[in-house]
PDB file of N, CA, C and O in Angstrom:
ATOM      1  N   UNK P   1      94.750  76.472 105.093  1.00 86.00           N
ATOM      2  CA  UNK P   1      93.497  76.939 105.683  1.00 86.00           C
ATOM      3  C   UNK P   1      92.704  77.689 104.606  1.00 86.00           C
ATOM      4  O   UNK P   1      93.275  78.183 103.645  1.00 86.00           O
ATOM      5  N   UNK P   2      91.442  77.783 104.812  1.00 95.00           N
ATOM      6  CA  UNK P   2      90.567  78.455 103.847  1.00 95.00           C
ATOM      7  C   UNK P   2      90.582  79.972 104.086  1.00 95.00           C
ATOM      8  O   UNK P   2      90.900  80.422 105.197  1.00 95.00           O
ATOM      9  N   UNK P   3      90.247  80.769 103.077  1.00 95.00           N
ATOM     10  CA  UNK P   3      90.262  82.224 103.234  1.00 95.00           C
ATOM     11  C   UNK P   3      89.411  82.718 104.396  1.00 95.00           C
ATOM     12  O   UNK P   3      89.813  83.635 105.122  1.00 95.00           O
ATOM     13  N   UNK P   4      88.252  82.119 104.600  1.00 96.00           N
ATOM     14  CA  UNK P   4      87.422  82.537 105.729  1.00 96.00           C
ATOM     15  C   UNK P   4      88.095  82.296 107.066  1.00 96.00           C
ATOM     16  O   UNK P   4      87.992  83.110 107.986  1.00 96.00           O
ATOM     17  N   UNK P   5      88.801  81.183 107.178  1.00 96.00           N
ATOM     18  CA  UNK P   5      89.527  80.882 108.410  1.00 96.00           C
ATOM     19  C   UNK P   5      90.676  81.870 108.608  1.00 96.00           C
ATOM     20  O   UNK P   5      90.929  82.324 109.727  1.00 96.00           O
ATOM     21  N   UNK P   6      91.359  82.178 107.523  1.00 94.00           N
ATOM     22  CA  UNK P   6      92.459  83.153 107.605  1.00 94.00           C
ATOM     23  C   UNK P   6      91.941  84.512 108.061  1.00 94.00           C
ATOM     24  O   UNK P   6      92.540  85.159 108.918  1.00 94.00           O
ATOM     25  N   UNK P   7      90.808  84.938 107.511  1.00 94.00           N
ATOM     26  CA  UNK P   7      90.243  86.231 107.898  1.00 94.00           C
ATOM     27  C   UNK P   7      89.814  86.231 109.361  1.00 94.00           C
ATOM     28  O   UNK P   7      90.005  87.228 110.074  1.00 94.00           O
ATOM     29  N   UNK P   8      89.244  85.127 109.813  1.00 96.00           N
ATOM     30  CA  UNK P   8      88.846  85.023 111.210  1.00 96.00           C
ATOM     31  C   UNK P   8      90.062  85.116 112.124  1.00 96.00           C
ATOM     32  O   UNK P   8      90.064  85.871 113.103  1.00 96.00           O
ATOM     33  N   UNK P   9      91.105  84.365 111.805  1.00 96.00           N
ATOM     34  CA  UNK P   9      92.316  84.395 112.619  1.00 96.00           C
ATOM     35  C   UNK P   9      92.951  85.786 112.608  1.00 96.00           C
ATOM     36  O   UNK P   9      93.360  86.303 113.651  1.00 96.00           O
ATOM     37  N   UNK P  10      93.005  86.416 111.446  1.00 95.00           N
ATOM     38  CA  UNK P  10      93.559  87.775 111.348  1.00 95.00           C
ATOM     39  C   UNK P  10      92.747  88.745 112.199  1.00 95.00           C
ATOM     40  O   UNK P  10      93.299  89.616 112.870  1.00 95.00           O
ATOM     41  N   UNK P  11      91.438  88.583 112.195  1.00 96.00           N
ATOM     42  CA  UNK P  11      90.573  89.448 112.993  1.00 96.00           C
ATOM     43  C   UNK P  11      90.836  89.273 114.487  1.00 96.00           C
ATOM     44  O   UNK P  11      90.902  90.261 115.230  1.00 96.00           O
ATOM     45  N   UNK P  12      91.009  88.043 114.923  1.00 97.00           N
ATOM     46  CA  UNK P  12      91.291  87.779 116.343  1.00 97.00           C
ATOM     47  C   UNK P  12      92.647  88.386 116.723  1.00 97.00           C
ATOM     48  O   UNK P  12      92.767  89.055 117.758  1.00 97.00           O
ATOM     49  N   UNK P  13      93.648  88.186 115.886  1.00 96.00           N
ATOM     50  CA  UNK P  13      94.985  88.731 116.172  1.00 96.00           C
ATOM     51  C   UNK P  13      94.922  90.256 116.196  1.00 96.00           C
ATOM     52  O   UNK P  13      95.502  90.901 117.077  1.00 96.00           O
ATOM     53  N   UNK P  14      94.225  90.850 115.238  1.00 96.00           N
ATOM     54  CA  UNK P  14      94.092  92.304 115.189  1.00 96.00           C
ATOM     55  C   UNK P  14      93.426  92.818 116.465  1.00 96.00           C
ATOM     56  O   UNK P  14      93.845  93.829 117.038  1.00 96.00           O
ATOM     57  N   UNK P  15      92.404  92.111 116.927  1.00 97.00           N
ATOM     58  CA  UNK P  15      91.702  92.507 118.146  1.00 97.00           C
ATOM     59  C   UNK P  15      92.633  92.439 119.359  1.00 97.00           C
ATOM     60  O   UNK P  15      92.656  93.364 120.185  1.00 97.00           O
ATOM     61  N   UNK P  16      93.394  91.368 119.477  1.00 97.00           N
ATOM     62  CA  UNK P  16      94.322  91.212 120.613  1.00 97.00           C
ATOM     63  C   UNK P  16      95.397  92.302 120.575  1.00 97.00           C
ATOM     64  O   UNK P  16      95.676  92.953 121.588  1.00 97.00           O
ATOM     65  N   UNK P  17      95.999  92.515 119.405  1.00 97.00           N
ATOM     66  CA  UNK P  17      97.048  93.535 119.294  1.00 97.00           C
ATOM     67  C   UNK P  17      96.488  94.928 119.562  1.00 97.00           C
ATOM     68  O   UNK P  17      97.129  95.752 120.234  1.00 97.00           O
ATOM     69  N   UNK P  18      95.288  95.208 119.073  1.00 95.00           N
ATOM     70  CA  UNK P  18      94.656  96.497 119.342  1.00 95.00           C
ATOM     71  C   UNK P  18      94.404  96.706 120.822  1.00 95.00           C
ATOM     72  O   UNK P  18      94.598  97.797 121.354  1.00 95.00           O
ATOM     73  N   UNK P  19      93.980  95.646 121.497  1.00 95.00           N
ATOM     74  CA  UNK P  19      93.785  95.733 122.946  1.00 95.00           C
ATOM     75  C   UNK P  19      95.077  96.014 123.681  1.00 95.00           C
ATOM     76  O   UNK P  19      95.118  96.826 124.605  1.00 95.00           O
ATOM     77  N   UNK P  20      96.139  95.337 123.266  1.00 96.00           N
ATOM     78  CA  UNK P  20      97.449  95.603 123.881  1.00 96.00           C
ATOM     79  C   UNK P  20      97.884  97.040 123.648  1.00 96.00           C
ATOM     80  O   UNK P  20      98.402  97.701 124.553  1.00 96.00           O
ATOM     81  N   UNK P  21      97.657  97.538 122.455  1.00 95.00           N
ATOM     82  CA  UNK P  21      98.045  98.909 122.133  1.00 95.00           C
ATOM     83  C   UNK P  21      97.280  99.914 122.998  1.00 95.00           C
ATOM     84  O   UNK P  21      97.857 100.906 123.454  1.00 95.00           O
ATOM     85  N   UNK P  22      96.015  99.648 123.255  1.00 93.00           N
ATOM     86  CA  UNK P  22      95.235 100.554 124.107  1.00 93.00           C
ATOM     87  C   UNK P  22      95.726 100.535 125.547  1.00 93.00           C
ATOM     88  O   UNK P  22      95.694 101.545 126.240  1.00 93.00           O
ATOM     89  N   UNK P  23      96.189  99.383 126.023  1.00 94.00           N
ATOM     90  CA  UNK P  23      96.633  99.252 127.407  1.00 94.00           C
ATOM     91  C   UNK P  23      98.023  99.869 127.618  1.00 94.00           C
ATOM     92  O   UNK P  23      98.311 100.416 128.672  1.00 94.00           O
ATOM     93  N   UNK P  24      98.854  99.793 126.610  1.00 93.00           N
ATOM     94  CA  UNK P  24     100.245 100.252 126.724  1.00 93.00           C
ATOM     95  C   UNK P  24     100.369 101.729 126.367  1.00 93.00           C
ATOM     96  O   UNK P  24     100.975 102.096 125.378  1.00 93.00           O
ATOM     97  N   UNK P  25      99.805 102.593 127.185  1.00 82.00           N
ATOM     98  CA  UNK P  25      99.886 104.016 126.899  1.00 82.00           C
ATOM     99  C   UNK P  25     101.167 104.598 127.477  1.00 82.00           C
ATOM    100  O   UNK P  25     101.595 104.246 128.572  1.00 82.00           O
ATOM    101  N   UNK P  26     101.769 105.487 126.717  1.00 84.00           N
ATOM    102  CA  UNK P  26     103.019 106.134 127.145  1.00 84.00           C
ATOM    103  C   UNK P  26     102.699 107.326 128.032  1.00 84.00           C
ATOM    104  O   UNK P  26     101.629 107.933 127.931  1.00 84.00           O
ATOM    105  N   UNK P  27     103.635 107.670 128.882  1.00 80.00           N
ATOM    106  CA  UNK P  27     103.470 108.812 129.754  1.00 80.00           C
ATOM    107  C   UNK P  27     103.651 110.124 129.008  1.00 80.00           C
ATOM    108  O   UNK P  27     104.108 110.168 127.865  1.00 80.00           O
ATOM    109  N   UNK P  28     103.274 111.195 129.661  1.00 81.00           N
ATOM    110  CA  UNK P  28     103.438 112.529 129.072  1.00 81.00           C
ATOM    111  C   UNK P  28     104.909 112.790 128.787  1.00 81.00           C
ATOM    112  O   UNK P  28     105.785 112.416 129.566  1.00 81.00           O
ATOM    113  N   UNK P  29     105.178 113.380 127.674  1.00 83.00           N
ATOM    114  CA  UNK P  29     106.553 113.698 127.311  1.00 83.00           C
ATOM    115  C   UNK P  29     107.309 112.570 126.636  1.00 83.00           C
ATOM    116  O   UNK P  29     108.462 112.740 126.261  1.00 83.00           O
ATOM    117  N   UNK P  30     106.671 111.423 126.489  1.00 88.00           N
ATOM    118  CA  UNK P  30     107.337 110.297 125.817  1.00 88.00           C
ATOM    119  C   UNK P  30     107.478 110.608 124.331  1.00 88.00           C
ATOM    120  O   UNK P  30     106.646 111.312 123.756  1.00 88.00           O
ATOM    121  N   UNK P  31     108.522 110.094 123.704  1.00 90.00           N
ATOM    122  CA  UNK P  31     108.623 110.281 122.252  1.00 90.00           C
ATOM    123  C   UNK P  31     107.436 109.593 121.575  1.00 90.00           C
ATOM    124  O   UNK P  31     106.853 108.657 122.128  1.00 90.00           O
ATOM    125  N   UNK P  32     107.062 110.095 120.402  1.00 90.00           N
ATOM    126  CA  UNK P  32     105.917 109.544 119.686  1.00 90.00           C
ATOM    127  C   UNK P  32     106.336 109.056 118.303  1.00 90.00           C
ATOM    128  O   UNK P  32     107.261 109.574 117.697  1.00 90.00           O
ATOM    129  N   UNK P  33     105.584 108.091 117.817  1.00 92.00           N
ATOM    130  CA  UNK P  33     105.788 107.592 116.462  1.00 92.00           C
ATOM    131  C   UNK P  33     104.415 107.421 115.807  1.00 92.00           C
ATOM    132  O   UNK P  33     103.450 107.052 116.467  1.00 92.00           O
ATOM    133  N   UNK P  34     104.333 107.761 114.541  1.00 94.00           N
ATOM    134  CA  UNK P  34     103.104 107.600 113.773  1.00 94.00           C
ATOM    135  C   UNK P  34     103.251 106.349 112.921  1.00 94.00           C
ATOM    136  O   UNK P  34     104.250 106.184 112.238  1.00 94.00           O
ATOM    137  N   UNK P  35     102.262 105.466 112.982  1.00 95.00           N
ATOM    138  CA  UNK P  35     102.330 104.200 112.242  1.00 95.00           C
ATOM    139  C   UNK P  35     101.073 104.037 111.400  1.00 95.00           C
ATOM    140  O   UNK P  35      99.953 104.201 111.895  1.00 95.00           O
ATOM    141  N   UNK P  36     101.274 103.703 110.120  1.00 96.00           N
ATOM    142  CA  UNK P  36     100.182 103.437 109.189  1.00 96.00           C
ATOM    143  C   UNK P  36     100.730 102.577 108.056  1.00 96.00           C
ATOM    144  O   UNK P  36     101.947 102.463 107.894  1.00 96.00           O
ATOM    145  N   UNK P  37      99.836 101.982 107.280  1.00 96.00           N
ATOM    146  CA  UNK P  37     100.289 101.324 106.062  1.00 96.00           C
ATOM    147  C   UNK P  37      99.854 102.200 104.886  1.00 96.00           C
ATOM    148  O   UNK P  37      98.853 102.911 104.962  1.00 96.00           O
ATOM    149  N   UNK P  38     100.612 102.173 103.793  1.00 95.00           N
ATOM    150  CA  UNK P  38     100.314 103.053 102.664  1.00 95.00           C
ATOM    151  C   UNK P  38      99.045 102.650 101.915  1.00 95.00           C
ATOM    152  O   UNK P  38      98.542 101.532 102.055  1.00 95.00           O
ATOM    153  N   UNK P  39      98.580 103.576 101.130  1.00 95.00           N
ATOM    154  CA  UNK P  39      97.405 103.348 100.300  1.00 95.00           C
ATOM    155  C   UNK P  39      97.566 102.063  99.491  1.00 95.00           C
ATOM    156  O   UNK P  39      98.614 101.813  98.907  1.00 95.00           O
ATOM    157  N   UNK P  40      96.542 101.242  99.498  1.00 95.00           N
ATOM    158  CA  UNK P  40      96.574  99.981  98.776  1.00 95.00           C
ATOM    159  C   UNK P  40      97.044  98.796  99.597  1.00 95.00           C
ATOM    160  O   UNK P  40      96.855  97.648  99.207  1.00 95.00           O
ATOM    161  N   UNK P  41      97.659  99.055 100.746  1.00 94.00           N
ATOM    162  CA  UNK P  41      98.146  97.967 101.612  1.00 94.00           C
ATOM    163  C   UNK P  41      97.142  97.745 102.734  1.00 94.00           C
ATOM    164  O   UNK P  41      97.068  98.522 103.680  1.00 94.00           O
ATOM    165  N   UNK P  42      96.351  96.701 102.609  1.00 92.00           N
ATOM    166  CA  UNK P  42      95.310  96.421 103.598  1.00 92.00           C
ATOM    167  C   UNK P  42      95.783  95.503 104.704  1.00 92.00           C
ATOM    168  O   UNK P  42      95.099  95.327 105.708  1.00 92.00           O
ATOM    169  N   UNK P  43      96.938  94.902 104.556  1.00 92.00           N
ATOM    170  CA  UNK P  43      97.462  94.007 105.594  1.00 92.00           C
ATOM    171  C   UNK P  43      98.154  94.843 106.664  1.00 92.00           C
ATOM    172  O   UNK P  43      99.155  95.499 106.391  1.00 92.00           O
ATOM    173  N   UNK P  44      97.609  94.809 107.863  1.00 94.00           N
ATOM    174  CA  UNK P  44      98.109  95.694 108.907  1.00 94.00           C
ATOM    175  C   UNK P  44      98.735  94.990 110.101  1.00 94.00           C
ATOM    176  O   UNK P  44      99.177  95.651 111.036  1.00 94.00           O
ATOM    177  N   UNK P  45      98.806  93.664 110.091  1.00 96.00           N
ATOM    178  CA  UNK P  45      99.317  92.979 111.280  1.00 96.00           C
ATOM    179  C   UNK P  45     100.767  93.349 111.581  1.00 96.00           C
ATOM    180  O   UNK P  45     101.129  93.501 112.753  1.00 96.00           O
ATOM    181  N   UNK P  46     101.596  93.515 110.571  1.00 96.00           N
ATOM    182  CA  UNK P  46     102.983  93.930 110.801  1.00 96.00           C
ATOM    183  C   UNK P  46     103.052  95.311 111.429  1.00 96.00           C
ATOM    184  O   UNK P  46     103.829  95.552 112.357  1.00 96.00           O
ATOM    185  N   UNK P  47     102.236  96.227 110.928  1.00 97.00           N
ATOM    186  CA  UNK P  47     102.199  97.578 111.489  1.00 97.00           C
ATOM    187  C   UNK P  47     101.695  97.553 112.925  1.00 97.00           C
ATOM    188  O   UNK P  47     102.228  98.260 113.794  1.00 97.00           O
ATOM    189  N   UNK P  48     100.684  96.739 113.199  1.00 97.00           N
ATOM    190  CA  UNK P  48     100.180  96.625 114.569  1.00 97.00           C
ATOM    191  C   UNK P  48     101.228  96.035 115.504  1.00 97.00           C
ATOM    192  O   UNK P  48     101.372  96.476 116.639  1.00 97.00           O
ATOM    193  N   UNK P  49     101.970  95.032 115.023  1.00 97.00           N
ATOM    194  CA  UNK P  49     103.048  94.451 115.841  1.00 97.00           C
ATOM    195  C   UNK P  49     104.099  95.509 116.153  1.00 97.00           C
ATOM    196  O   UNK P  49     104.564  95.614 117.298  1.00 97.00           O
ATOM    197  N   UNK P  50     104.470  96.303 115.152  1.00 97.00           N
ATOM    198  CA  UNK P  50     105.448  97.369 115.371  1.00 97.00           C
ATOM    199  C   UNK P  50     104.911  98.387 116.373  1.00 97.00           C
ATOM    200  O   UNK P  50     105.658  98.868 117.246  1.00 97.00           O
ATOM    201  N   UNK P  51     103.637  98.698 116.280  1.00 97.00           N
ATOM    202  CA  UNK P  51     103.034  99.653 117.209  1.00 97.00           C
ATOM    203  C   UNK P  51     103.063  99.126 118.642  1.00 97.00           C
ATOM    204  O   UNK P  51     103.395  99.854 119.579  1.00 97.00           O
ATOM    205  N   UNK P  52     102.724  97.856 118.819  1.00 97.00           N
ATOM    206  CA  UNK P  52     102.733  97.260 120.162  1.00 97.00           C
ATOM    207  C   UNK P  52     104.155  97.212 120.711  1.00 97.00           C
ATOM    208  O   UNK P  52     104.390  97.522 121.884  1.00 97.00           O
ATOM    209  N   UNK P  53     105.118  96.852 119.876  1.00 96.00           N
ATOM    210  CA  UNK P  53     106.519  96.841 120.332  1.00 96.00           C
ATOM    211  C   UNK P  53     106.979  98.230 120.744  1.00 96.00           C
ATOM    212  O   UNK P  53     107.639  98.402 121.780  1.00 96.00           O
ATOM    213  N   UNK P  54     106.642  99.232 119.949  1.00 96.00           N
ATOM    214  CA  UNK P  54     107.029 100.609 120.287  1.00 96.00           C
ATOM    215  C   UNK P  54     106.370 101.035 121.592  1.00 96.00           C
ATOM    216  O   UNK P  54     107.021 101.613 122.470  1.00 96.00           O
ATOM    217  N   UNK P  55     105.077 100.747 121.731  1.00 96.00           N
ATOM    218  CA  UNK P  55     104.368 101.121 122.950  1.00 96.00           C
ATOM    219  C   UNK P  55     104.932 100.413 124.169  1.00 96.00           C
ATOM    220  O   UNK P  55     105.045 101.005 125.245  1.00 96.00           O
ATOM    221  N   UNK P  56     105.324  99.149 124.004  1.00 95.00           N
ATOM    222  CA  UNK P  56     105.884  98.415 125.147  1.00 95.00           C
ATOM    223  C   UNK P  56     107.251  98.960 125.548  1.00 95.00           C
ATOM    224  O   UNK P  56     107.700  98.743 126.664  1.00 95.00           O
ATOM    225  N   UNK P  57     107.890  99.697 124.653  1.00 94.00           N
ATOM    226  CA  UNK P  57     109.175 100.331 124.960  1.00 94.00           C
ATOM    227  C   UNK P  57     108.991 101.751 125.491  1.00 94.00           C
ATOM    228  O   UNK P  57     109.960 102.480 125.665  1.00 94.00           O
ATOM    229  N   UNK P  58     107.738 102.160 125.716  1.00 93.00           N
ATOM    230  CA  UNK P  58     107.478 103.476 126.282  1.00 93.00           C
ATOM    231  C   UNK P  58     107.298 104.584 125.263  1.00 93.00           C
ATOM    232  O   UNK P  58     107.248 105.758 125.622  1.00 93.00           O
ATOM    233  N   UNK P  59     107.180 104.229 124.009  1.00 93.00           N
ATOM    234  CA  UNK P  59     106.968 105.219 122.960  1.00 93.00           C
ATOM    235  C   UNK P  59     105.470 105.435 122.774  1.00 93.00           C
ATOM    236  O   UNK P  59     104.699 104.481 122.759  1.00 93.00           O
ATOM    237  N   UNK P  60     105.052 106.680 122.651  1.00 92.00           N
ATOM    238  CA  UNK P  60     103.661 106.985 122.361  1.00 92.00           C
ATOM    239  C   UNK P  60     103.370 106.649 120.906  1.00 92.00           C
ATOM    240  O   UNK P  60     104.110 107.059 120.020  1.00 92.00           O
ATOM    241  N   UNK P  61     102.326 105.925 120.656  1.00 94.00           N
ATOM    242  CA  UNK P  61     102.008 105.482 119.300  1.00 94.00           C
ATOM    243  C   UNK P  61     100.755 106.184 118.805  1.00 94.00           C
ATOM    244  O   UNK P  61      99.725 106.200 119.481  1.00 94.00           O
ATOM    245  N   UNK P  62     100.864 106.762 117.631  1.00 92.00           N
ATOM    246  CA  UNK P  62      99.714 107.289 116.913  1.00 92.00           C
ATOM    247  C   UNK P  62      99.468 106.285 115.796  1.00 92.00           C
ATOM    248  O   UNK P  62     100.193 106.270 114.800  1.00 92.00           O
ATOM    249  N   UNK P  63      98.496 105.414 115.980  1.00 95.00           N
ATOM    250  CA  UNK P  63      98.242 104.341 115.022  1.00 95.00           C
ATOM    251  C   UNK P  63      97.082 104.729 114.126  1.00 95.00           C
ATOM    252  O   UNK P  63      95.961 104.919 114.590  1.00 95.00           O
ATOM    253  N   UNK P  64      97.342 104.859 112.837  1.00 95.00           N
ATOM    254  CA  UNK P  64      96.329 105.300 111.881  1.00 95.00           C
ATOM    255  C   UNK P  64      95.665 104.157 111.130  1.00 95.00           C
ATOM    256  O   UNK P  64      94.655 104.357 110.474  1.00 95.00           O
ATOM    257  N   UNK P  65      96.233 102.966 111.181  1.00 95.00           N
ATOM    258  CA  UNK P  65      95.624 101.826 110.524  1.00 95.00           C
ATOM    259  C   UNK P  65      96.162 101.564 109.135  1.00 95.00           C
ATOM    260  O   UNK P  65      97.222 102.045 108.748  1.00 95.00           O
ATOM    261  N   UNK P  66      95.373 100.823 108.380  1.00 96.00           N
ATOM    262  CA  UNK P  66      95.803 100.336 107.072  1.00 96.00           C
ATOM    263  C   UNK P  66      95.216 101.164 105.935  1.00 96.00           C
ATOM    264  O   UNK P  66      94.211 101.859 106.105  1.00 96.00           O
ATOM    265  N   UNK P  67      95.887 101.069 104.768  1.00 96.00           N
ATOM    266  CA  UNK P  67      95.360 101.595 103.502  1.00 96.00           C
ATOM    267  C   UNK P  67      95.098 103.095 103.564  1.00 96.00           C
ATOM    268  O   UNK P  67      94.013 103.564 103.248  1.00 96.00           O
ATOM    269  N   UNK P  68      96.094 103.854 103.983  1.00 96.00           N
ATOM    270  CA  UNK P  68      95.921 105.293 104.156  1.00 96.00           C
ATOM    271  C   UNK P  68      96.703 106.059 103.089  1.00 96.00           C
ATOM    272  O   UNK P  68      97.913 105.849 102.932  1.00 96.00           O
ATOM    273  N   UNK P  69      96.049 106.955 102.371  1.00 96.00           N
ATOM    274  CA  UNK P  69      96.753 107.759 101.371  1.00 96.00           C
ATOM    275  C   UNK P  69      97.854 108.612 102.011  1.00 96.00           C
ATOM    276  O   UNK P  69      97.724 109.059 103.161  1.00 96.00           O
ATOM    277  N   UNK P  70      98.910 108.833 101.261  1.00 95.00           N
ATOM    278  CA  UNK P  70     100.081 109.568 101.770  1.00 95.00           C
ATOM    279  C   UNK P  70      99.706 110.957 102.277  1.00 95.00           C
ATOM    280  O   UNK P  70     100.241 111.412 103.297  1.00 95.00           O
ATOM    281  N   UNK P  71      98.780 111.648 101.600  1.00 96.00           N
ATOM    282  CA  UNK P  71      98.415 112.989 102.055  1.00 96.00           C
ATOM    283  C   UNK P  71      97.725 112.964 103.415  1.00 96.00           C
ATOM    284  O   UNK P  71      97.878 113.897 104.215  1.00 96.00           O
ATOM    285  N   UNK P  72      97.012 111.891 103.714  1.00 95.00           N
ATOM    286  CA  UNK P  72      96.383 111.758 105.029  1.00 95.00           C
ATOM    287  C   UNK P  72      97.417 111.489 106.116  1.00 95.00           C
ATOM    288  O   UNK P  72      97.304 111.999 107.228  1.00 95.00           O
ATOM    289  N   UNK P  73      98.417 110.694 105.794  1.00 92.00           N
ATOM    290  CA  UNK P  73      99.504 110.445 106.750  1.00 92.00           C
ATOM    291  C   UNK P  73     100.238 111.757 107.022  1.00 92.00           C
ATOM    292  O   UNK P  73     100.527 112.096 108.174  1.00 92.00           O
ATOM    293  N   UNK P  74     100.522 112.511 105.963  1.00 92.00           N
ATOM    294  CA  UNK P  74     101.220 113.795 106.118  1.00 92.00           C
ATOM    295  C   UNK P  74     100.390 114.765 106.961  1.00 92.00           C
ATOM    296  O   UNK P  74     100.933 115.472 107.823  1.00 92.00           O
ATOM    297  N   UNK P  75      99.087 114.801 106.736  1.00 93.00           N
ATOM    298  CA  UNK P  75      98.205 115.672 107.516  1.00 93.00           C
ATOM    299  C   UNK P  75      98.206 115.278 108.991  1.00 93.00           C
ATOM    300  O   UNK P  75      98.294 116.129 109.874  1.00 93.00           O
ATOM    301  N   UNK P  76      98.130 113.994 109.252  1.00 91.00           N
ATOM    302  CA  UNK P  76      98.159 113.521 110.643  1.00 91.00           C
ATOM    303  C   UNK P  76      99.495 113.856 111.296  1.00 91.00           C
ATOM    304  O   UNK P  76      99.539 114.258 112.463  1.00 91.00           O
ATOM    305  N   UNK P  77     100.573 113.711 110.559  1.00 89.00           N
ATOM    306  CA  UNK P  77     101.898 114.028 111.101  1.00 89.00           C
ATOM    307  C   UNK P  77     102.030 115.524 111.385  1.00 89.00           C
ATOM    308  O   UNK P  77     102.636 115.925 112.382  1.00 89.00           O
ATOM    309  N   UNK P  78     101.443 116.347 110.543  1.00 90.00           N
ATOM    310  CA  UNK P  78     101.505 117.797 110.755  1.00 90.00           C
ATOM    311  C   UNK P  78     100.685 118.213 111.973  1.00 90.00           C
ATOM    312  O   UNK P  78     101.075 119.119 112.707  1.00 90.00           O
ATOM    313  N   UNK P  79      99.575 117.544 112.195  1.00 89.00           N
ATOM    314  CA  UNK P  79      98.703 117.893 113.331  1.00 89.00           C
ATOM    315  C   UNK P  79      99.217 117.367 114.666  1.00 89.00           C
ATOM    316  O   UNK P  79      98.960 117.942 115.706  1.00 89.00           O
ATOM    317  N   UNK P  80      99.922 116.262 114.645  1.00 83.00           N
ATOM    318  CA  UNK P  80     100.447 115.673 115.865  1.00 83.00           C
ATOM    319  C   UNK P  80     101.838 115.136 115.561  1.00 83.00           C
ATOM    320  O   UNK P  80     102.016 113.934 115.343  1.00 83.00           O
ATOM    321  N   UNK P  81     102.810 116.022 115.480  1.00 75.00           N
ATOM    322  CA  UNK P  81     104.127 115.610 114.999  1.00 75.00           C
ATOM    323  C   UNK P  81     104.756 114.477 115.800  1.00 75.00           C
ATOM    324  O   UNK P  81     104.833 114.552 117.023  1.00 75.00           O
ATOM    325  N   UNK P  82     105.159 113.428 115.110  1.00 68.00           N
ATOM    326  CA  UNK P  82     105.935 112.375 115.783  1.00 68.00           C
ATOM    327  C   UNK P  82     107.246 112.974 116.286  1.00 68.00           C
ATOM    328  O   UNK P  82     107.750 113.923 115.712  1.00 68.00           O
ATOM    329  N   UNK P  83     107.778 112.410 117.329  1.00 70.00           N
ATOM    330  CA  UNK P  83     108.994 112.969 117.909  1.00 70.00           C
ATOM    331  C   UNK P  83     110.013 111.897 118.246  1.00 70.00           C
ATOM    332  O   UNK P  83     110.718 111.999 119.229  1.00 70.00           O
ATOM    333  N   UNK P  84     110.098 110.857 117.440  1.00 59.00           N
ATOM    334  CA  UNK P  84     111.092 109.815 117.683  1.00 59.00           C
ATOM    335  C   UNK P  84     112.392 110.249 117.018  1.00 59.00           C
ATOM    336  O   UNK P  84     112.398 110.585 115.848  1.00 59.00           O
ATOM    337  N   UNK P  85     113.490 110.278 117.782  1.00 53.00           N
ATOM    338  CA  UNK P  85     114.771 110.726 117.204  1.00 53.00           C
ATOM    339  C   UNK P  85     115.294 109.787 116.139  1.00 53.00           C
ATOM    340  O   UNK P  85     115.015 108.651 116.089  1.00 53.00           O
TER     341      UNK P  85
END
């Protein structure tokens, strides 16, 4: 497939997974997990799949997205600590 087709398909998949993640909200008191990809990694479909799987198991997901510097991930974790054992 051509790069434009790949980007279109990735965009559709990202949209579907994002929609699922919004629908699968965990209840109060559920364990939480923070998910992001590191700086320089723009491919996020694997991270989104992991987020949807965690959410479908009742885990609260804090999804930060792709290409995030480590200090930003650490700041987000400090402000809303993940609590997955």
